[in-house]
Coordinates of C-alpha atoms in Angstrom, one line a residue:
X1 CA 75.6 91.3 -96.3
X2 CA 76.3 87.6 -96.6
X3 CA 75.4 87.4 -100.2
X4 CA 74.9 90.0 -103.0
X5 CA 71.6 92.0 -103.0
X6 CA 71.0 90.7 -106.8
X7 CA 71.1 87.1 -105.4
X8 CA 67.9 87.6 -103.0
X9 CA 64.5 86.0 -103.9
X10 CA 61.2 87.3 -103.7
X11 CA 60.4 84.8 -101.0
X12 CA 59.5 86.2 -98.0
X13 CA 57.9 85.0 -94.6
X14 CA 57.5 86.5 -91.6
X15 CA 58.5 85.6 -87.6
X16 CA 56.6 83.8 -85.5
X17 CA 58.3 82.5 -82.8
X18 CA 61.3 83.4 -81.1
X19 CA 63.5 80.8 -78.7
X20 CA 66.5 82.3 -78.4
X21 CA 68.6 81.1 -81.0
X22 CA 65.7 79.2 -82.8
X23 CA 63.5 81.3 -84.6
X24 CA 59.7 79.6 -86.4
X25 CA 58.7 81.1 -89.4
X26 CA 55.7 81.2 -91.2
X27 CA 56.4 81.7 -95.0
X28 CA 53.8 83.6 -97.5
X29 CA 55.3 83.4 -101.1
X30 CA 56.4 80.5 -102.8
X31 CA 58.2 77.0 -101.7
X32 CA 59.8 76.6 -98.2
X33 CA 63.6 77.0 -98.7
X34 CA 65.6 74.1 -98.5
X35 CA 67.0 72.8 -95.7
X36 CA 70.2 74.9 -94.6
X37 CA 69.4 78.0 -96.8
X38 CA 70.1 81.4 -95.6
X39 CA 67.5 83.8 -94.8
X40 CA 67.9 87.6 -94.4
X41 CA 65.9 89.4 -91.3
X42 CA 64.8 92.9 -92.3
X43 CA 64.8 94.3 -89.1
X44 CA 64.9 98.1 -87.8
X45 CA 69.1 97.1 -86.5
X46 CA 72.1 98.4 -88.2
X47 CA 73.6 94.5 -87.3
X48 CA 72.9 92.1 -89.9
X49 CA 70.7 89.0 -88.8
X50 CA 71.0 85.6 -90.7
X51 CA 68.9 82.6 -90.3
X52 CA 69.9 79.5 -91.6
X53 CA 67.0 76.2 -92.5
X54 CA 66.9 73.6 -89.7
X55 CA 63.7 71.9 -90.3
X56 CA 60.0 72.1 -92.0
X57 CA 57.2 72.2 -89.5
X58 CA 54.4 72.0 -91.9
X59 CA 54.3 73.0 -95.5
X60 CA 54.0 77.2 -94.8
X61 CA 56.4 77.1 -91.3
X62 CA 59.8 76.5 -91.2
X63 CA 62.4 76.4 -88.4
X64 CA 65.5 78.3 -88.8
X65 CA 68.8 78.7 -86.4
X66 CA 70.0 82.5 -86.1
X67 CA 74.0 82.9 -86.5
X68 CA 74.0 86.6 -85.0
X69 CA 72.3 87.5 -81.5
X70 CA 68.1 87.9 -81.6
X71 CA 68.3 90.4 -79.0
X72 CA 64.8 93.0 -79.8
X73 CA 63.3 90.5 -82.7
X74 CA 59.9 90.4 -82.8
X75 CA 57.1 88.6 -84.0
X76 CA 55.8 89.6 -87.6
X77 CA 59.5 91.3 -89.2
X78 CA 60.1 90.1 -92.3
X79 CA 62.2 87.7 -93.4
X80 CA 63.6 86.7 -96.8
X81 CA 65.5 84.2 -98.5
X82 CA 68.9 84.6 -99.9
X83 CA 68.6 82.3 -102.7
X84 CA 70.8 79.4 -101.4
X85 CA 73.3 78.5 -98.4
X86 CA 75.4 81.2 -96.1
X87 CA 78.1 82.5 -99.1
X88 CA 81.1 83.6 -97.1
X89 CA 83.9 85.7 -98.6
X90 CA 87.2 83.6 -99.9
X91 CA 90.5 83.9 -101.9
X92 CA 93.4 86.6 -101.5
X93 CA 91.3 89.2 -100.0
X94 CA 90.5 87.3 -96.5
X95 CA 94.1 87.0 -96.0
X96 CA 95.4 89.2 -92.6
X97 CA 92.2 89.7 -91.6
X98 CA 89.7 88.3 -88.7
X99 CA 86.3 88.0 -89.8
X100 CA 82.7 86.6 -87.9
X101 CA 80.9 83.3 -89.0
X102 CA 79.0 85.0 -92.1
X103 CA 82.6 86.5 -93.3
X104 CA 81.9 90.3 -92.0
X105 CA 85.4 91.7 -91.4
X106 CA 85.7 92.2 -86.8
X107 CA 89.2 93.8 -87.2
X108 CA 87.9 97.7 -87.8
X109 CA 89.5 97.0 -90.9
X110 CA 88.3 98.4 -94.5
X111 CA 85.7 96.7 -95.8
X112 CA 86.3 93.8 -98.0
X113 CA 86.5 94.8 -101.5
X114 CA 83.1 94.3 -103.5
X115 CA 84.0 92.0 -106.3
X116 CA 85.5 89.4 -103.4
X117 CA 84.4 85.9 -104.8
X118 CA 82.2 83.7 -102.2
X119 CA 81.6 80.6 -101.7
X120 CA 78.7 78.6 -99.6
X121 CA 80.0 77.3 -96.5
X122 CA 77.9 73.6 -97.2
X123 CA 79.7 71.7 -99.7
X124 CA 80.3 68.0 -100.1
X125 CA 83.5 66.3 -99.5
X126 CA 86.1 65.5 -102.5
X127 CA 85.3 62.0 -103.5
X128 CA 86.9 59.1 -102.3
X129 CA 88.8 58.8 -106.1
X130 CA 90.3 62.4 -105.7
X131 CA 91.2 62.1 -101.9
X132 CA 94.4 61.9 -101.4
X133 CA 95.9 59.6 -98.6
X134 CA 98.8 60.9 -95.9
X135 CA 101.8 59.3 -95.6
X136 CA 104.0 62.7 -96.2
X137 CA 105.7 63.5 -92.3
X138 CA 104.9 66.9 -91.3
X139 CA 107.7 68.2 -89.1
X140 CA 106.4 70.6 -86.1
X141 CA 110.2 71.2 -84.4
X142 CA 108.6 69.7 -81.3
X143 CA 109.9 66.9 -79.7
X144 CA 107.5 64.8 -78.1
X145 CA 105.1 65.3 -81.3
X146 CA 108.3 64.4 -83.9
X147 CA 109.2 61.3 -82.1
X148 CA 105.8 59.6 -80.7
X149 CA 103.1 61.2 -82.3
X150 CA 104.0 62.6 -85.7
X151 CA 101.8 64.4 -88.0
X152 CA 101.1 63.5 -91.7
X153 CA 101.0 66.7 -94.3
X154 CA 97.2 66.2 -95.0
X155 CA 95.9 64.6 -91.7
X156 CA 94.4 65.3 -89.2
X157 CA 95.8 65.8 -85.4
X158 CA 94.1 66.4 -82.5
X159 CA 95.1 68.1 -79.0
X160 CA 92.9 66.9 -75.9
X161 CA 93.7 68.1 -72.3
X162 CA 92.0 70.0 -69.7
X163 CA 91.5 73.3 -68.9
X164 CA 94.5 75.1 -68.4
X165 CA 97.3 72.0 -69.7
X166 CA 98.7 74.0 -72.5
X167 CA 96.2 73.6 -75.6
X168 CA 96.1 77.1 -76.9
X169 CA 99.8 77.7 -76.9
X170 CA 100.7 74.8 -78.2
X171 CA 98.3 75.5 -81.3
X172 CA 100.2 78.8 -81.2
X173 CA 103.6 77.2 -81.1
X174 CA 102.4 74.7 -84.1
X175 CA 101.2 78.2 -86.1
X176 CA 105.0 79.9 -85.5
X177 CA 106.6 76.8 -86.8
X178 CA 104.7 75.5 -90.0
X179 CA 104.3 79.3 -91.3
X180 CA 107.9 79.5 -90.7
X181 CA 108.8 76.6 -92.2
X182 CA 106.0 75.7 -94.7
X183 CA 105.2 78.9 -96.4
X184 CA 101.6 77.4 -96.9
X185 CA 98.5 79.1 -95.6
X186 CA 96.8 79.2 -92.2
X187 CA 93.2 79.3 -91.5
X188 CA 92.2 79.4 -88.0
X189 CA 89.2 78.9 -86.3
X190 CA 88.0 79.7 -82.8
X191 CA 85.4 78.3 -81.8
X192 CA 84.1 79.8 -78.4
X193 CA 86.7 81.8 -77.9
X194 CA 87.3 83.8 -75.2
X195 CA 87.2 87.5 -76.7
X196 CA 90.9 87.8 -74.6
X197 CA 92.0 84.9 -76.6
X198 CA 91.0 86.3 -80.1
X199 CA 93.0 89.9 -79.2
X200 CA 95.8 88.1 -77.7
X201 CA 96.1 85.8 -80.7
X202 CA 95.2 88.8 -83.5
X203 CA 98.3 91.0 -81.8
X204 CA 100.5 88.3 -81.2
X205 CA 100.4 87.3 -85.2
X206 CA 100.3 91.0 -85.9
X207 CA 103.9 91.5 -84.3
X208 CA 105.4 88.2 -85.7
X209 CA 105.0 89.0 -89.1
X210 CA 102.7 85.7 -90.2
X211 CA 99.3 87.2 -90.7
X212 CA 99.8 88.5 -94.1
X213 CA 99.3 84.5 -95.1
X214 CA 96.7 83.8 -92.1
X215 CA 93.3 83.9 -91.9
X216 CA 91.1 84.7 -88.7
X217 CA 87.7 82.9 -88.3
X218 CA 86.3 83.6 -85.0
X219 CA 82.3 82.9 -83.0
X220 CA 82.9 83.8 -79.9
X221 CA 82.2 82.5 -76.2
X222 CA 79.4 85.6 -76.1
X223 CA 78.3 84.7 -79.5
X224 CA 74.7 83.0 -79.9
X225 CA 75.1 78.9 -80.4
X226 CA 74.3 79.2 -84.2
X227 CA 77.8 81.1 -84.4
X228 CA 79.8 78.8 -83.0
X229 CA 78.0 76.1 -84.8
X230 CA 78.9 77.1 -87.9
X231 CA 82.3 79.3 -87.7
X232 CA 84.2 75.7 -88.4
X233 CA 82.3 75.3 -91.7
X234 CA 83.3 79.2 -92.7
X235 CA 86.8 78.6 -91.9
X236 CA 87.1 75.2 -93.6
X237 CA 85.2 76.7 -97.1
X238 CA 88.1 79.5 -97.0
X239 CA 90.6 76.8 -96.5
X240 CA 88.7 74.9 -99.6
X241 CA 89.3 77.5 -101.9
X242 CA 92.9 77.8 -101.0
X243 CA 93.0 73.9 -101.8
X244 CA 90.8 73.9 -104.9
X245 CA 91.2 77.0 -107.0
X246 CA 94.5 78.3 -105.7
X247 CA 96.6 74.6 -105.2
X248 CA 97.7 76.1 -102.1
X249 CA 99.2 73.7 -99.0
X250 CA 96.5 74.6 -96.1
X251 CA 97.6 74.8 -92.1
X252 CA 93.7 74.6 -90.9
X253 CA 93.8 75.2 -86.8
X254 CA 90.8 75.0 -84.6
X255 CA 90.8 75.5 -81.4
X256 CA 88.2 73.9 -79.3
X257 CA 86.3 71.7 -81.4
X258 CA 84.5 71.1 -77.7
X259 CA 82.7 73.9 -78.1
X260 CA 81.2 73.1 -81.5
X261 CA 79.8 70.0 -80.0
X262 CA 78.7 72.4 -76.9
X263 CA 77.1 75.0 -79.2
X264 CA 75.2 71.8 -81.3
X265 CA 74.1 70.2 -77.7
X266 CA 72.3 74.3 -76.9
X267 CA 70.6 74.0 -80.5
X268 CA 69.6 70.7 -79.6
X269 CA 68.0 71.1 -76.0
X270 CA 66.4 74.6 -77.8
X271 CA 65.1 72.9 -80.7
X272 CA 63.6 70.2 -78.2
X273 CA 65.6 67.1 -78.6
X274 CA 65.6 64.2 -75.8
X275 CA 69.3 64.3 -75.3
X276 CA 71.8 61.7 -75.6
X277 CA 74.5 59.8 -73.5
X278 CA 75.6 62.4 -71.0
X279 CA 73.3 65.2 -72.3
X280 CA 75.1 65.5 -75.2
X281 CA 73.1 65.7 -78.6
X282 CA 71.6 63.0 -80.5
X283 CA 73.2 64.0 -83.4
X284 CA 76.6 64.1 -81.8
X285 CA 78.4 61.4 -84.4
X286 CA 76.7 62.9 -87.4
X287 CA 77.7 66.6 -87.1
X288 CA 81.2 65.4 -86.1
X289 CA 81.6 63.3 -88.8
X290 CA 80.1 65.4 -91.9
X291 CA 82.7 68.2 -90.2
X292 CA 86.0 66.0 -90.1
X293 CA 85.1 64.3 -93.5
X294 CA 85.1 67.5 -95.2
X295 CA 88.8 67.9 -94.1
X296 CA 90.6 66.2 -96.7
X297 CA 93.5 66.6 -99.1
X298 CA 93.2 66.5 -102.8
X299 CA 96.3 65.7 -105.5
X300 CA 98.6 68.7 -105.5
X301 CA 97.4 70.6 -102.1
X302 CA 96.7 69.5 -99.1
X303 CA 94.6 70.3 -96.0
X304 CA 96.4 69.7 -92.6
X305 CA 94.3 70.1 -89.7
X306 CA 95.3 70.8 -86.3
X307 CA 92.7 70.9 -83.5
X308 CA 92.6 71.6 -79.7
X309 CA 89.7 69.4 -77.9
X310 CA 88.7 70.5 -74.3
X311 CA 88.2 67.2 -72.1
X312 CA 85.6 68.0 -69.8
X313 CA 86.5 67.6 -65.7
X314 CA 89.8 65.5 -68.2
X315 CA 87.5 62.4 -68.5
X316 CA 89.1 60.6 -71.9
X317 CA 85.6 58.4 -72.1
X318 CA 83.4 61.5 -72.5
X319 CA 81.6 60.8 -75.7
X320 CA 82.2 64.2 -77.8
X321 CA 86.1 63.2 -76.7
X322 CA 85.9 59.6 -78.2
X323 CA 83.3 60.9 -81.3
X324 CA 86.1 63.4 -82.3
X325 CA 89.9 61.1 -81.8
X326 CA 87.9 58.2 -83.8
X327 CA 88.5 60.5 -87.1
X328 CA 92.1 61.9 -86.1
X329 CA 95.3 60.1 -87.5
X330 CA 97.9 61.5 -84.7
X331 CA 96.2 61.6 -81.3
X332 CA 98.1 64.1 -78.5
X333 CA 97.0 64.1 -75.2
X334 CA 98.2 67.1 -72.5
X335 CA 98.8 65.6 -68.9
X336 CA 97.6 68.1 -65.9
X337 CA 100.3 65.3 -63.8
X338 CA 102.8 66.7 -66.3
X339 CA 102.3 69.8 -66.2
X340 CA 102.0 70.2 -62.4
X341 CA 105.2 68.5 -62.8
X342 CA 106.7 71.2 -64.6
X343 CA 107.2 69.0 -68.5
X344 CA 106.2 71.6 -70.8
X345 CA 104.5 70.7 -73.4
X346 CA 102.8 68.6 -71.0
X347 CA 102.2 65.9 -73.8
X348 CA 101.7 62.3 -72.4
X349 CA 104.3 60.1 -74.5
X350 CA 102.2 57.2 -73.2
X351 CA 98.7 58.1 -74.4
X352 CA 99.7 59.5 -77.8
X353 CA 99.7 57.8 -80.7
X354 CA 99.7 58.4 -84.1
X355 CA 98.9 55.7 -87.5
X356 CA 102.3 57.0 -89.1
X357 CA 104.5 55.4 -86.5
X358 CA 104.9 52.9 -88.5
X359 CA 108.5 51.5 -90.2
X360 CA 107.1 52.1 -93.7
X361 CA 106.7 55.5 -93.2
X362 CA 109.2 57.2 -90.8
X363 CA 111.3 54.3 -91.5
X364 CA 113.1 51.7 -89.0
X365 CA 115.2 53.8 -87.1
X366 CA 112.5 56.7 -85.9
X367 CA 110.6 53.7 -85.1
X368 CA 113.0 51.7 -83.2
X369 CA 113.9 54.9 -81.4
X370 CA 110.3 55.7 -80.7
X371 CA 109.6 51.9 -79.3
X372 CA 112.6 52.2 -76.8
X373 CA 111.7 55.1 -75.8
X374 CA 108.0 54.3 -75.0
X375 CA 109.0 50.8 -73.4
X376 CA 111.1 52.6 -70.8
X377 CA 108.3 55.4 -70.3
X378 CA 106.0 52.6 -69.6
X379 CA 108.3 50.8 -67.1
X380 CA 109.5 53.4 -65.3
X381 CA 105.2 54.5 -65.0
X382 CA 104.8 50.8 -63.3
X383 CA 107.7 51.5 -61.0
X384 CA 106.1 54.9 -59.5
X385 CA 104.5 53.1 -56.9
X386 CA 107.3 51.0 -55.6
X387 CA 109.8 54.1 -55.5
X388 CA 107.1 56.3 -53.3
X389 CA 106.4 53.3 -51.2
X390 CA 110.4 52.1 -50.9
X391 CA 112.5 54.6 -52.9
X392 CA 114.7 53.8 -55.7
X393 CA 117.4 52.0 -53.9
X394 CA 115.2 49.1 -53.0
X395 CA 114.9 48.5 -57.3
X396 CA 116.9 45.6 -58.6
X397 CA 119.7 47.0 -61.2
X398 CA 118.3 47.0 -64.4
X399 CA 115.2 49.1 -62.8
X400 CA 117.4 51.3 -61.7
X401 CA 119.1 52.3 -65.1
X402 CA 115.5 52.0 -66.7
X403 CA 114.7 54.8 -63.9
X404 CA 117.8 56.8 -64.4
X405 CA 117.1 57.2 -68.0
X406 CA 113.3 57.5 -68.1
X407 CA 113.8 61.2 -66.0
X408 CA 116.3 62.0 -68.2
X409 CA 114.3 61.5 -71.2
X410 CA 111.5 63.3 -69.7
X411 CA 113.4 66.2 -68.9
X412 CA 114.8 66.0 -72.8
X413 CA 111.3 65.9 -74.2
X414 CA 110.2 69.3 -72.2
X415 CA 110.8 72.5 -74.4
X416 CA 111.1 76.0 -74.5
X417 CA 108.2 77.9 -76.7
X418 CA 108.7 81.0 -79.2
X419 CA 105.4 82.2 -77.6
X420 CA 105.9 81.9 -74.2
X421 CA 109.5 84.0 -74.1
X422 CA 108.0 87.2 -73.0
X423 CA 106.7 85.0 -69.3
X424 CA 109.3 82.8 -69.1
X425 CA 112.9 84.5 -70.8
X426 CA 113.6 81.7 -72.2
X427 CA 114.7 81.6 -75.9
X428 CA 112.1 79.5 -78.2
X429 CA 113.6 76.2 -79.7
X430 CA 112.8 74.0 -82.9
X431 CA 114.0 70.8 -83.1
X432 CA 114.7 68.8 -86.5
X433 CA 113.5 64.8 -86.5
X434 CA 116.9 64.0 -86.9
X435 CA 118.2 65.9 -83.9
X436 CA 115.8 64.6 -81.5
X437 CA 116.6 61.1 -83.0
X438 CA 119.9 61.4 -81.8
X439 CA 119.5 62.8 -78.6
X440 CA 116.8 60.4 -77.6
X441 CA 118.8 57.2 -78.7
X442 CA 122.0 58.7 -76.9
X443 CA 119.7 58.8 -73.9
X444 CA 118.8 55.2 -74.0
X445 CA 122.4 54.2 -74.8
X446 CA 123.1 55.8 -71.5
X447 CA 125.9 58.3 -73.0
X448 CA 123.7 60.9 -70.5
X449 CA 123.1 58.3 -67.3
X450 CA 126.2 60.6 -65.5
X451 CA 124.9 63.9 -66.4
X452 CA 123.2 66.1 -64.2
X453 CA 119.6 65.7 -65.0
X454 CA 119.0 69.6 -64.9
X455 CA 121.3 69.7 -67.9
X456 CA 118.6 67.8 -69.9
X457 CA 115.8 70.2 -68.7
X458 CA 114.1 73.2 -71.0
X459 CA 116.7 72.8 -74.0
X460 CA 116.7 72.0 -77.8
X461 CA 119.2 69.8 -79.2
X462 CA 121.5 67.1 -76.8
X463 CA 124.6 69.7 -77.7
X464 CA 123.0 72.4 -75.6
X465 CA 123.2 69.8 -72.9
X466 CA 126.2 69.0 -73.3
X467 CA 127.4 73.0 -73.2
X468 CA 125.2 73.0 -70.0
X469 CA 127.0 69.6 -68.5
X470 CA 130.7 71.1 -69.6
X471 CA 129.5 74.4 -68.0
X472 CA 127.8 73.5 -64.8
X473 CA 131.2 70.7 -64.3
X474 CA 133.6 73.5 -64.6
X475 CA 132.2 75.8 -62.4
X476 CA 132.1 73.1 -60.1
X477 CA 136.1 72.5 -60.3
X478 CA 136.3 76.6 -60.2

């Protein structure tokens, strides 16, 4: 059950409408519970049902969203309150396991031990006074994200792209490389899910030896909207106690935020709603906001969040798109022009951005570097045109160069993946600031502009290149 038996009240109502996922309820005993307190269904099922307080109707009805599937309820079963919000499971005993929105383990594992401590999955955020701010880099041994977009231990990062650009292994890439490297604990969250993606991801951590320290938070693409609704607020209060009784550095992942907005725009048209810009929910900046102000870092443990954003038909203006970047500190956007181009990870160096490129914080020479770098980007972007109308020849000189480096940077920034290896054969590769540093102001110094570009393609550091270079040079004189 969500909460101990001992913790139910003797309030009890009984069903009286049923809308799919929003259920009316006419209450008998007592005061209306409060406005997002869980209510039990006592139903003829085996599968739990929980309700959770939307809204009062009148002072005996009240309307409640269902986090499980209504499927066979009917008008006049009994419902009762559970004495406060949805208490999900927390602390050492969620750890290696994959559990639903209302903590139930989905793994046909053991059941969690009884005297597992909960916590309710509404809370309010730490205080602006014991907040703590990021200025701390957060190393990913990626590339592109190092140089142009880095990401501050305690912020918050964001993925957008389209479907099929590379979100989902990039978030799985990101969880090989900061368990590796940071020791600290994951929490991950999918949101709408497919159920392919939650088995692939459960036996993929399963045979790499990091989900002993993760945690698996899934509401599912066939789960009712209420699931999805709320699975990011039972990830993030598992991640919360990690933060705040343990002192435990958090790696929070969620991957698609979309579909939390999706799931609140179905409870919004169900609950009757005149919808918003685009059809979205009224609500839309509210729900976002009381989710990504939650996600916060206190002194002595911090909360890095990670999340993968689906950009509908890959319009950047849609409004859940610019409601969810306003809160993010690094901003990485996935390129389908990329990636039908063959750069993997198909991160736009152009539209990324993050607040701790800054000299103060990743100090003169990153920054200098990452300028360059995104000068001759953005030229060589304004010359496309020109060298498809005329070809390259017809550029003065200095385009030229700008050109010549440009595709060789591009082809530096691409990457091999730990998680791809088993479709693609290639070895995995992390890459240290420093190294990437260097490759990428050799590059602009134009140590590379006689090098084959292929050499530059699909590797780690510049040396690999250069073995590649010497290599493809003396087979050449062979």
């Amino acid at each position: 059950m969500a909460q101990d038996s001992p913790g139910i009240s003797s309030d009890s109502g009984s069903v009286i409408g049923v809308r799919g996922a929003v259920i009316d309820v006419r209450w008998q005993n007592g005061p209306l519970p409060p406005i997002d307190a869980a209510l039990s269904v006592r139903w003829d099922r085996p599968e739990m049902l929980v309700l959770e307080v939307h809204s009062h109707l009148d002072t005996q009805t009240l309307r409640a969203i269902a986090l499980q599937a209504t499927s066979g309820l009917a008008r006049g079963t009994q419902v009762q309150a559970l004495g406060g919000p949805l208490a999900v499971p927390v602390g050492d005993a969620v750890l290696g396991r994959l559990l639903d929105v209302a903590g139930m383990p989905g793994d046909l594992g053991p059941a969690l031990p009884p005297d597992t401590p909960r916590r309710p999955i509404h809370a309010a955020q730490p205080s602006l006074s014991a907040a703590t701010s990021a200025t701390e880099i957060f190393e990913t041994g990626i590339k592109v994200i190092d140089l142009l977009a880095p990401l501050a231990q305690g912020g918050k990062a964001a993925m957008f792209g389209g479907a099929g650009v590379g979100k989902t292994v990039l978030v799985m890439e990101l969880i090989h490389a900061t368990v590796e490297k940071y020791k600290g604990i994951s929490v991950f969250a999918g949101i709408g899910e497919r159920s392919r993606e939650g088995h692939e991801l459960l036996t993929e951590m399963q045979g790499s030896g990091v989900l002993p320290r993760t945690v698996l938070v899934f509401g599912q693409m066939n789960e009712p909207p209420g699931a999805r609704f709320r699975v990011p607020l039972t990830a993030l209060t598992m991640a919360e106690h990690f933060r705040d009784q343990k002192h435990q550095n958090v790696l929070l992942l969620m991957d698609n935020v979309f579909r939390f907005v999706q799931a609140g725009a179905e409870l919004s048209s169900l609950l009757g709603r005149l919808p918003s810009r685009v059809g979205y929910q009224p609500t839309l900046a509210s729900e976002v906001a009381a989710l990504q102000e939650r996600i916060a870092s206190v002194a002595g443990a911090s909360v890095t969040a990670i999340q993968a954003v689906y950009v509908p038909a890959d319009d950047f203006t849609d409004p859940a798109v610019t409601a969810i970047s306003s809160h993010m500190d690094s901003i990485i956007m996935l390129s389908r022009k990329l990636a039908a181009e063959g750069f993997y990870p198909a991160i736009d160096p152009l539209a990324s951005s993050s607040v701790l490129l800054d000299p103060l914080v990743v100090g003169e020479t990153h920054y200098a570097v990452a300028e360059q770098a995104r000068e001759t980007l953005a030229r060589f972007a304004e010359l496309q045109d020109i060298i498809a109308l005329l070809g390259v020849e017809e550029l003065g000189a200095a385009d030229r160069l700008i050109v010549k480096r440009a595709r060789r940077l591009q082809r530096f920034l691409s990457q091999p993946f730990v998680v791809t290896e088993a479709f693609t054969g290639t070895k995995g590769r992390s890459v240290s600031r420093a190294e990437t540093l260097a490759g990428c102001q050799a590059i602009l110094n134009g140590e590379t502009d006689e090098w084959a570009e292929s050499s530059l393609y699909m590797i780690g550091t510049l040396d690999e290149a250069r073995q590649k270079e010497a290599a493809a040079k003396t087979g050449q004189t062979a």
